PDB file of C-alpha atoms in Angstrom:
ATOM      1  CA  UNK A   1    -140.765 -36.501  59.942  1.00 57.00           C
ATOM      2  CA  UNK A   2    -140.918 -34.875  63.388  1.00 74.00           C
ATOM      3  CA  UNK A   3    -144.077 -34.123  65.044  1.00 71.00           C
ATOM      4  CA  UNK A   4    -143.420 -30.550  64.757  1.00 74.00           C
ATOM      5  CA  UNK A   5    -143.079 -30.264  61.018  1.00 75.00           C
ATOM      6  CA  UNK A   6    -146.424 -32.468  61.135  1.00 71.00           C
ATOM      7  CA  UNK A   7    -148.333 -29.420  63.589  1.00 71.00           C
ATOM      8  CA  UNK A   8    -147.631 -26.734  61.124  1.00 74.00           C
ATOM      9  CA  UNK A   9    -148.032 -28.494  58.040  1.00 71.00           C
ATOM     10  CA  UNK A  10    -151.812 -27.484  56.438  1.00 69.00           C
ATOM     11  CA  UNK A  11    -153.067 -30.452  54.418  1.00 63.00           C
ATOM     12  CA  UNK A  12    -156.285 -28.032  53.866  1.00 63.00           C
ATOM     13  CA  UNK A  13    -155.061 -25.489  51.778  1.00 62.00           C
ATOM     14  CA  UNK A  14    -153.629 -25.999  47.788  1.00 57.00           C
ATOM     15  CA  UNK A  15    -151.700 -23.595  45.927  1.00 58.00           C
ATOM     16  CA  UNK A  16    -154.795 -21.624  45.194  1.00 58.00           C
ATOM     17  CA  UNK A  17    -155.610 -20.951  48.836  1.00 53.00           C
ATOM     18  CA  UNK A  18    -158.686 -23.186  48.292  1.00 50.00           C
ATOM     19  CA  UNK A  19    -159.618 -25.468  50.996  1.00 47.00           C
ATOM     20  CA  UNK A  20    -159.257 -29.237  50.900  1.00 50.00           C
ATOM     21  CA  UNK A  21    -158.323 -32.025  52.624  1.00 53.00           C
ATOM     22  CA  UNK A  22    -155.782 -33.620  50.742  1.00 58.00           C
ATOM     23  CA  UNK A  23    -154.526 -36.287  52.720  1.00 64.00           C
ATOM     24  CA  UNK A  24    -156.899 -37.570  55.351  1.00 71.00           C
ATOM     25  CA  UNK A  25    -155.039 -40.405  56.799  1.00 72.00           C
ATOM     26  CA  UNK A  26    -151.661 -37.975  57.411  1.00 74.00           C
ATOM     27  CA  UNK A  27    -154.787 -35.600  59.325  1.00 77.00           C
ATOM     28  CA  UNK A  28    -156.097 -39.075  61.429  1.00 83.00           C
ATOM     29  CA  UNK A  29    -152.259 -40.430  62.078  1.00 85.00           C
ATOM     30  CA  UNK A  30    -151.474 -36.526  64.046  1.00 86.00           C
ATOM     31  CA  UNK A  31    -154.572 -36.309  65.573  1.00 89.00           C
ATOM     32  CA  UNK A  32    -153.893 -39.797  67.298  1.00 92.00           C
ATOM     33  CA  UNK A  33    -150.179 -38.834  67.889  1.00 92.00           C
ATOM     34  CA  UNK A  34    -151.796 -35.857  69.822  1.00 93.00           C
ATOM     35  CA  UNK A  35    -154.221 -37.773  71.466  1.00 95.00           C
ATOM     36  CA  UNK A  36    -151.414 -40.410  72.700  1.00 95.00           C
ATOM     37  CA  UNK A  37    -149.198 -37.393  74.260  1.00 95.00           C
ATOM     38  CA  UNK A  38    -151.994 -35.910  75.784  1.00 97.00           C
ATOM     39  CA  UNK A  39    -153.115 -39.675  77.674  1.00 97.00           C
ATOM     40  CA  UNK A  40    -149.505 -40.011  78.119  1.00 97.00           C
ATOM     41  CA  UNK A  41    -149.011 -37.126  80.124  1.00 97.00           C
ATOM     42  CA  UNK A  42    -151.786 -37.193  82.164  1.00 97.00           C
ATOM     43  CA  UNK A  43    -150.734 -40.516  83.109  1.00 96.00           C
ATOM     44  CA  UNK A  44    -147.539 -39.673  84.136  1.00 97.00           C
ATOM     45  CA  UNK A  45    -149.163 -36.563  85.894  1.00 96.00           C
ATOM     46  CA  UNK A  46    -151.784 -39.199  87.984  1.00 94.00           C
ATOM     47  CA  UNK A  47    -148.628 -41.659  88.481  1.00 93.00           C
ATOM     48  CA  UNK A  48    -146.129 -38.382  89.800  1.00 94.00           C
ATOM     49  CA  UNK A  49    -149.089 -36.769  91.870  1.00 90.00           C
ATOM     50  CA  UNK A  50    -149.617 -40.345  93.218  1.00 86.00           C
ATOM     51  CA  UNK A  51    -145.677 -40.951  93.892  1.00 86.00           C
ATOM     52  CA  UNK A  52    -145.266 -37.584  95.731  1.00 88.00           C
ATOM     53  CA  UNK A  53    -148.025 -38.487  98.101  1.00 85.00           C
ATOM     54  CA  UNK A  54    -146.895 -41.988  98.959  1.00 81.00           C
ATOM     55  CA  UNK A  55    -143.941 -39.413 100.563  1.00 82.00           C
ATOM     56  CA  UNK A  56    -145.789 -38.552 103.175  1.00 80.00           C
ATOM     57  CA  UNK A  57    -145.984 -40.398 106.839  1.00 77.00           C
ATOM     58  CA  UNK A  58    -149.543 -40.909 107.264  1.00 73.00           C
ATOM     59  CA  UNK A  59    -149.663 -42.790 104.187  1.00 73.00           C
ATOM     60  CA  UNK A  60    -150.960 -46.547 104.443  1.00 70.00           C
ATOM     61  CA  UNK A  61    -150.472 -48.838 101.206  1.00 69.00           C
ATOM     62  CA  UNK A  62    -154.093 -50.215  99.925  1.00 69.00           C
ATOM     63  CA  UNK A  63    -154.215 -53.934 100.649  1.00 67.00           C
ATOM     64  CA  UNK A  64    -152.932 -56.002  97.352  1.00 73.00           C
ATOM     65  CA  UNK A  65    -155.220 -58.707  95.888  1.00 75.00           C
ATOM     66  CA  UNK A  66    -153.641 -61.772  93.945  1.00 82.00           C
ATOM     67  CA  UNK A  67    -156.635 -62.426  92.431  1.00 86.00           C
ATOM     68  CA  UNK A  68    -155.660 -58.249  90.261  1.00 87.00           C
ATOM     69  CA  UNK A  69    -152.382 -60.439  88.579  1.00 90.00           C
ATOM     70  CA  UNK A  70    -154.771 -63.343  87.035  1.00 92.00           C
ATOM     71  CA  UNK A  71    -157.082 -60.475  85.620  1.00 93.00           C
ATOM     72  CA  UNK A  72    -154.410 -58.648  84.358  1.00 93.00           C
ATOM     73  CA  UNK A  73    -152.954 -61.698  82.803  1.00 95.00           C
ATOM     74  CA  UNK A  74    -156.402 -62.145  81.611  1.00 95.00           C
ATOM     75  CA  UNK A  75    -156.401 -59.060  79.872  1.00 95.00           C
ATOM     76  CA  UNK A  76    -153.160 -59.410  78.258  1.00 95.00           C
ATOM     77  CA  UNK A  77    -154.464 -62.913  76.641  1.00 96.00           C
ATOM     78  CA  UNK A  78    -157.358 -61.113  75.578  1.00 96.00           C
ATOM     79  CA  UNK A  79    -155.432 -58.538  73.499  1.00 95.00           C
ATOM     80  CA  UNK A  80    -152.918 -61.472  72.469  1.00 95.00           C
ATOM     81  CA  UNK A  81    -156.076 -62.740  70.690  1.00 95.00           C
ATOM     82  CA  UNK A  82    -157.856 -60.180  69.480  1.00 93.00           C
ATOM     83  CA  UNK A  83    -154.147 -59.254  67.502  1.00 95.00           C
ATOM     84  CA  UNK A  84    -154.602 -62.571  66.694  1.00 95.00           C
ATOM     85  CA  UNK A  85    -157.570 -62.016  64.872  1.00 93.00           C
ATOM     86  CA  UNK A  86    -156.954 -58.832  62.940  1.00 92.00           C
ATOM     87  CA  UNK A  87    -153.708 -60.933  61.699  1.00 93.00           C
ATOM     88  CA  UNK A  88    -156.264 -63.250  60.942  1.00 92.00           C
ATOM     89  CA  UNK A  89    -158.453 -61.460  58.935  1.00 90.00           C
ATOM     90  CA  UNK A  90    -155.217 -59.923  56.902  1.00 91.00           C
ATOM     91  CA  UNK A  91    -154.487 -63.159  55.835  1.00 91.00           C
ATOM     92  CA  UNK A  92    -158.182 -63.885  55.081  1.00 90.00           C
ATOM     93  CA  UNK A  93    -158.236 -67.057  57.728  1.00 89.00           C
ATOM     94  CA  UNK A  94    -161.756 -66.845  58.223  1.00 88.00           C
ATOM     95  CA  UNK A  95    -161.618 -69.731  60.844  1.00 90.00           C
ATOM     96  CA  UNK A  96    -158.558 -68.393  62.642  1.00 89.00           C
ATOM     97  CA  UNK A  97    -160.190 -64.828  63.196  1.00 90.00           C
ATOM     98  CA  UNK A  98    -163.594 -66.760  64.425  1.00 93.00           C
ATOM     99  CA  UNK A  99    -161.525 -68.882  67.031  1.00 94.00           C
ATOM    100  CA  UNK A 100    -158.962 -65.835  67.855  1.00 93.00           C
ATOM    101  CA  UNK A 101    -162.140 -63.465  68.490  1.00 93.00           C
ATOM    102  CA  UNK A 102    -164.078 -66.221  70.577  1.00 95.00           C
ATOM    103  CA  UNK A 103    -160.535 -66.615  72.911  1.00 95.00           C
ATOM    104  CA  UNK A 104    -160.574 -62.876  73.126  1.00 94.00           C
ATOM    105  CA  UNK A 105    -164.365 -62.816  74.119  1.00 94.00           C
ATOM    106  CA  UNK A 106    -164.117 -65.393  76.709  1.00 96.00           C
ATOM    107  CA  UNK A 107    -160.220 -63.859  77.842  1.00 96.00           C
ATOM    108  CA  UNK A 108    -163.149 -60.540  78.288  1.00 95.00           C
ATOM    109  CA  UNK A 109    -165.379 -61.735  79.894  1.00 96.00           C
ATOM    110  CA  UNK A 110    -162.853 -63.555  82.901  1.00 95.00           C
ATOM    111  CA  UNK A 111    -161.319 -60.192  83.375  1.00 95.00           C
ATOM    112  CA  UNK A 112    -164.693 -58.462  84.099  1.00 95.00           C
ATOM    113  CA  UNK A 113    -165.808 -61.466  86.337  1.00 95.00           C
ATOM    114  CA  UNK A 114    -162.218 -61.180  88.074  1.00 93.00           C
ATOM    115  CA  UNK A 115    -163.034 -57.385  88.578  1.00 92.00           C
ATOM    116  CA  UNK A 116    -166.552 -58.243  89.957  1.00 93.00           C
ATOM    117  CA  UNK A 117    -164.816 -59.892  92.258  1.00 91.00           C
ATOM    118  CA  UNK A 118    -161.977 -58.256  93.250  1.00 88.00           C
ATOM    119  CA  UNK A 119    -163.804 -55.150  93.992  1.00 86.00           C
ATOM    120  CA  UNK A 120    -166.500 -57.617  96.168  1.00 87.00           C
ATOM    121  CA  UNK A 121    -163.265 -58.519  97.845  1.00 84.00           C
ATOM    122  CA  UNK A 122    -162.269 -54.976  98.548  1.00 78.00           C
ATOM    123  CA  UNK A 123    -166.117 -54.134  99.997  1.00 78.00           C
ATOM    124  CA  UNK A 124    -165.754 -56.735 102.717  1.00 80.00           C
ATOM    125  CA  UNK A 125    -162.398 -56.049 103.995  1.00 72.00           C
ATOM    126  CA  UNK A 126    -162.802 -53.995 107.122  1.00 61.00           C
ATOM    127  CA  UNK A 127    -160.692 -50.889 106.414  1.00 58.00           C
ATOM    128  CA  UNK A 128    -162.108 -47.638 107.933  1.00 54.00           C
ATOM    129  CA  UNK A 129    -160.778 -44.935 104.925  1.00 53.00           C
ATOM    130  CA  UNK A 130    -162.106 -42.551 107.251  1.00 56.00           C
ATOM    131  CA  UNK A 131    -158.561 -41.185 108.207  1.00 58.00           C
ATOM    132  CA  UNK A 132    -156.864 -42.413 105.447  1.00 59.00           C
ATOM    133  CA  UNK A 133    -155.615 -40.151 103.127  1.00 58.00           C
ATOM    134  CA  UNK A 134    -156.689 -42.092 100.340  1.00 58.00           C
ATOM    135  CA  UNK A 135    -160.345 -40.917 101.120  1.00 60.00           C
ATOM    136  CA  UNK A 136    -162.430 -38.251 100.178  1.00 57.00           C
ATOM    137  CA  UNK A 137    -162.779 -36.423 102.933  1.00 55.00           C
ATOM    138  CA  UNK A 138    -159.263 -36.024 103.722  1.00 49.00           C
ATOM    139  CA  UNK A 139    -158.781 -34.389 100.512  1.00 49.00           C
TER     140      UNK A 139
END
Protein backbone atom coordinates (compact mmCIF):
# COMPACT_ATOMS: atom_id res chain seq x y z
CA UNK A 1 0.00 0.00 0.00
CA UNK A 2 1.09 3.57 -0.76
CA UNK A 3 1.18 6.17 1.80
CA UNK A 4 -1.52 7.96 0.13
CA UNK A 5 -4.17 5.29 0.17
CA UNK A 6 -2.99 4.99 3.98
CA UNK A 7 -3.86 9.22 4.57
CA UNK A 8 -7.36 8.85 3.38
CA UNK A 9 -8.19 5.62 4.67
CA UNK A 10 -10.56 6.16 8.13
CA UNK A 11 -9.94 3.22 10.46
CA UNK A 12 -12.55 5.24 12.83
CA UNK A 13 -15.61 4.91 11.15
CA UNK A 14 -17.69 1.25 10.43
CA UNK A 15 -20.40 0.80 8.10
CA UNK A 16 -22.79 2.37 10.52
CA UNK A 17 -20.97 5.69 10.65
CA UNK A 18 -20.16 4.81 14.30
CA UNK A 19 -16.83 5.67 15.55
CA UNK A 20 -14.09 3.18 16.36
CA UNK A 21 -10.77 2.47 16.12
CA UNK A 22 -10.49 -0.63 14.43
CA UNK A 23 -7.03 -1.18 13.81
CA UNK A 24 -4.69 0.66 16.13
CA UNK A 25 -1.38 -0.56 15.05
CA UNK A 26 -2.24 0.40 11.05
CA UNK A 27 -3.16 4.17 13.05
CA UNK A 28 0.58 3.96 15.09
CA UNK A 29 2.58 2.49 11.80
CA UNK A 30 1.16 6.11 9.64
CA UNK A 31 1.56 8.26 12.32
CA UNK A 32 5.36 7.19 12.53
CA UNK A 33 5.61 7.14 8.65
CA UNK A 34 4.48 10.85 9.05
CA UNK A 35 6.62 11.59 11.72
CA UNK A 36 9.78 10.06 9.72
CA UNK A 37 8.96 12.42 6.52
CA UNK A 38 8.48 15.26 8.53
CA UNK A 39 12.32 14.66 10.51
CA UNK A 40 13.40 13.73 7.14
CA UNK A 41 12.71 16.83 5.56
CA UNK A 42 13.70 19.09 7.96
CA UNK A 43 16.92 17.45 7.86
CA UNK A 44 17.46 17.79 4.46
CA UNK A 45 16.13 21.46 4.84
CA UNK A 46 19.05 22.14 7.87
CA UNK A 47 21.65 20.08 5.57
CA UNK A 48 20.52 22.33 2.06
CA UNK A 49 20.28 25.70 4.11
CA UNK A 50 23.71 24.65 5.54
CA UNK A 51 25.19 23.63 1.92
CA UNK A 52 24.02 26.93 0.28
CA UNK A 53 25.85 28.91 2.88
CA UNK A 54 29.15 27.07 2.77
CA UNK A 55 28.78 28.97 -0.99
CA UNK A 56 29.62 31.95 0.18
CA UNK A 57 33.39 33.57 0.48
CA UNK A 58 33.51 34.60 3.95
CA UNK A 59 32.81 31.22 5.01
CA UNK A 60 35.53 29.48 7.34
CA UNK A 61 35.11 25.55 7.96
CA UNK A 62 34.72 24.82 11.96
CA UNK A 63 37.89 23.11 13.12
CA UNK A 64 37.39 19.04 12.93
CA UNK A 65 38.04 16.97 16.09
CA UNK A 66 39.22 13.21 15.76
CA UNK A 67 38.24 12.56 18.97
CA UNK A 68 33.89 13.25 17.04
CA UNK A 69 34.85 9.72 14.81
CA UNK A 70 35.58 7.50 18.13
CA UNK A 71 32.20 8.89 19.61
CA UNK A 72 30.42 8.31 16.69
CA UNK A 73 31.82 4.87 16.42
CA UNK A 74 30.84 4.72 19.96
CA UNK A 75 27.43 5.34 19.23
CA UNK A 76 27.09 3.00 16.47
CA UNK A 77 28.37 0.04 18.96
CA UNK A 78 25.91 1.20 21.28
CA UNK A 79 22.93 0.70 18.92
CA UNK A 80 24.76 -2.59 17.56
CA UNK A 81 24.03 -3.76 21.14
CA UNK A 82 21.08 -2.56 22.20
CA UNK A 83 19.64 -4.52 18.65
CA UNK A 84 21.45 -7.02 20.18
CA UNK A 85 19.39 -7.15 23.04
CA UNK A 86 15.87 -6.80 21.72
CA UNK A 87 17.06 -9.94 19.44
CA UNK A 88 17.86 -11.18 22.65
CA UNK A 89 14.89 -10.92 24.41
CA UNK A 90 12.89 -12.41 21.13
CA UNK A 91 14.64 -15.39 21.55
CA UNK A 92 14.12 -15.31 25.36
CA UNK A 93 18.19 -15.30 26.05
CA UNK A 94 17.84 -13.78 29.26
CA UNK A 95 21.72 -13.67 29.69
CA UNK A 96 22.40 -12.42 26.17
CA UNK A 97 19.93 -9.35 26.57
CA UNK A 98 21.65 -8.64 30.22
CA UNK A 99 25.25 -8.63 28.60
CA UNK A 100 23.96 -6.90 25.15
CA UNK A 101 22.18 -4.06 27.36
CA UNK A 102 25.29 -3.65 29.78
CA UNK A 103 27.67 -3.21 26.27
CA UNK A 104 25.08 -0.75 25.14
CA UNK A 105 25.13 1.12 28.59
CA UNK A 106 28.78 1.37 28.83
CA UNK A 107 29.00 2.01 24.54
CA UNK A 108 26.44 5.22 26.25
CA UNK A 109 28.05 6.32 28.53
CA UNK A 110 31.76 6.68 26.33
CA UNK A 111 29.86 8.64 23.80
CA UNK A 112 28.58 11.22 26.38
CA UNK A 113 32.10 11.34 28.08
CA UNK A 114 33.58 11.75 24.39
CA UNK A 115 31.03 14.68 23.95
CA UNK A 116 32.05 16.19 27.37
CA UNK A 117 35.05 16.37 25.95
CA UNK A 118 34.95 17.27 22.65
CA UNK A 119 32.90 20.25 23.35
CA UNK A 120 35.75 21.12 26.38
CA UNK A 121 38.01 20.86 23.40
CA UNK A 122 36.05 23.26 21.30
CA UNK A 123 35.83 25.96 24.50
CA UNK A 124 39.60 26.26 24.62
CA UNK A 125 40.45 26.64 21.09
CA UNK A 126 40.98 30.32 20.47
CA UNK A 127 38.56 31.09 17.62
CA UNK A 128 36.99 34.61 17.79
CA UNK A 129 33.21 33.67 16.07
CA UNK A 130 32.83 37.23 16.33
CA UNK A 131 33.00 37.74 12.45
CA UNK A 132 32.30 34.47 11.55
CA UNK A 133 29.29 33.79 9.96
CA UNK A 134 28.69 30.86 11.90
CA UNK A 135 27.80 33.22 14.90
CA UNK A 136 24.92 34.77 16.18
CA UNK A 137 25.37 38.01 15.62
CA UNK A 138 26.14 37.82 12.08
CA UNK A 139 22.87 36.32 11.52
Amino acid sequence: MSIFHDLTVKPWLTAQGTVELRDKAAARKLALKVFLAIVTVLFMLLVVAYARRMAYEDWRPSPQLGLLWANTFALVLSSVALQWAVFSARRRQMDGMRVAFLAGGAFTVVFLVGQILAWRQLGTMVISMSRTPQSPSSI
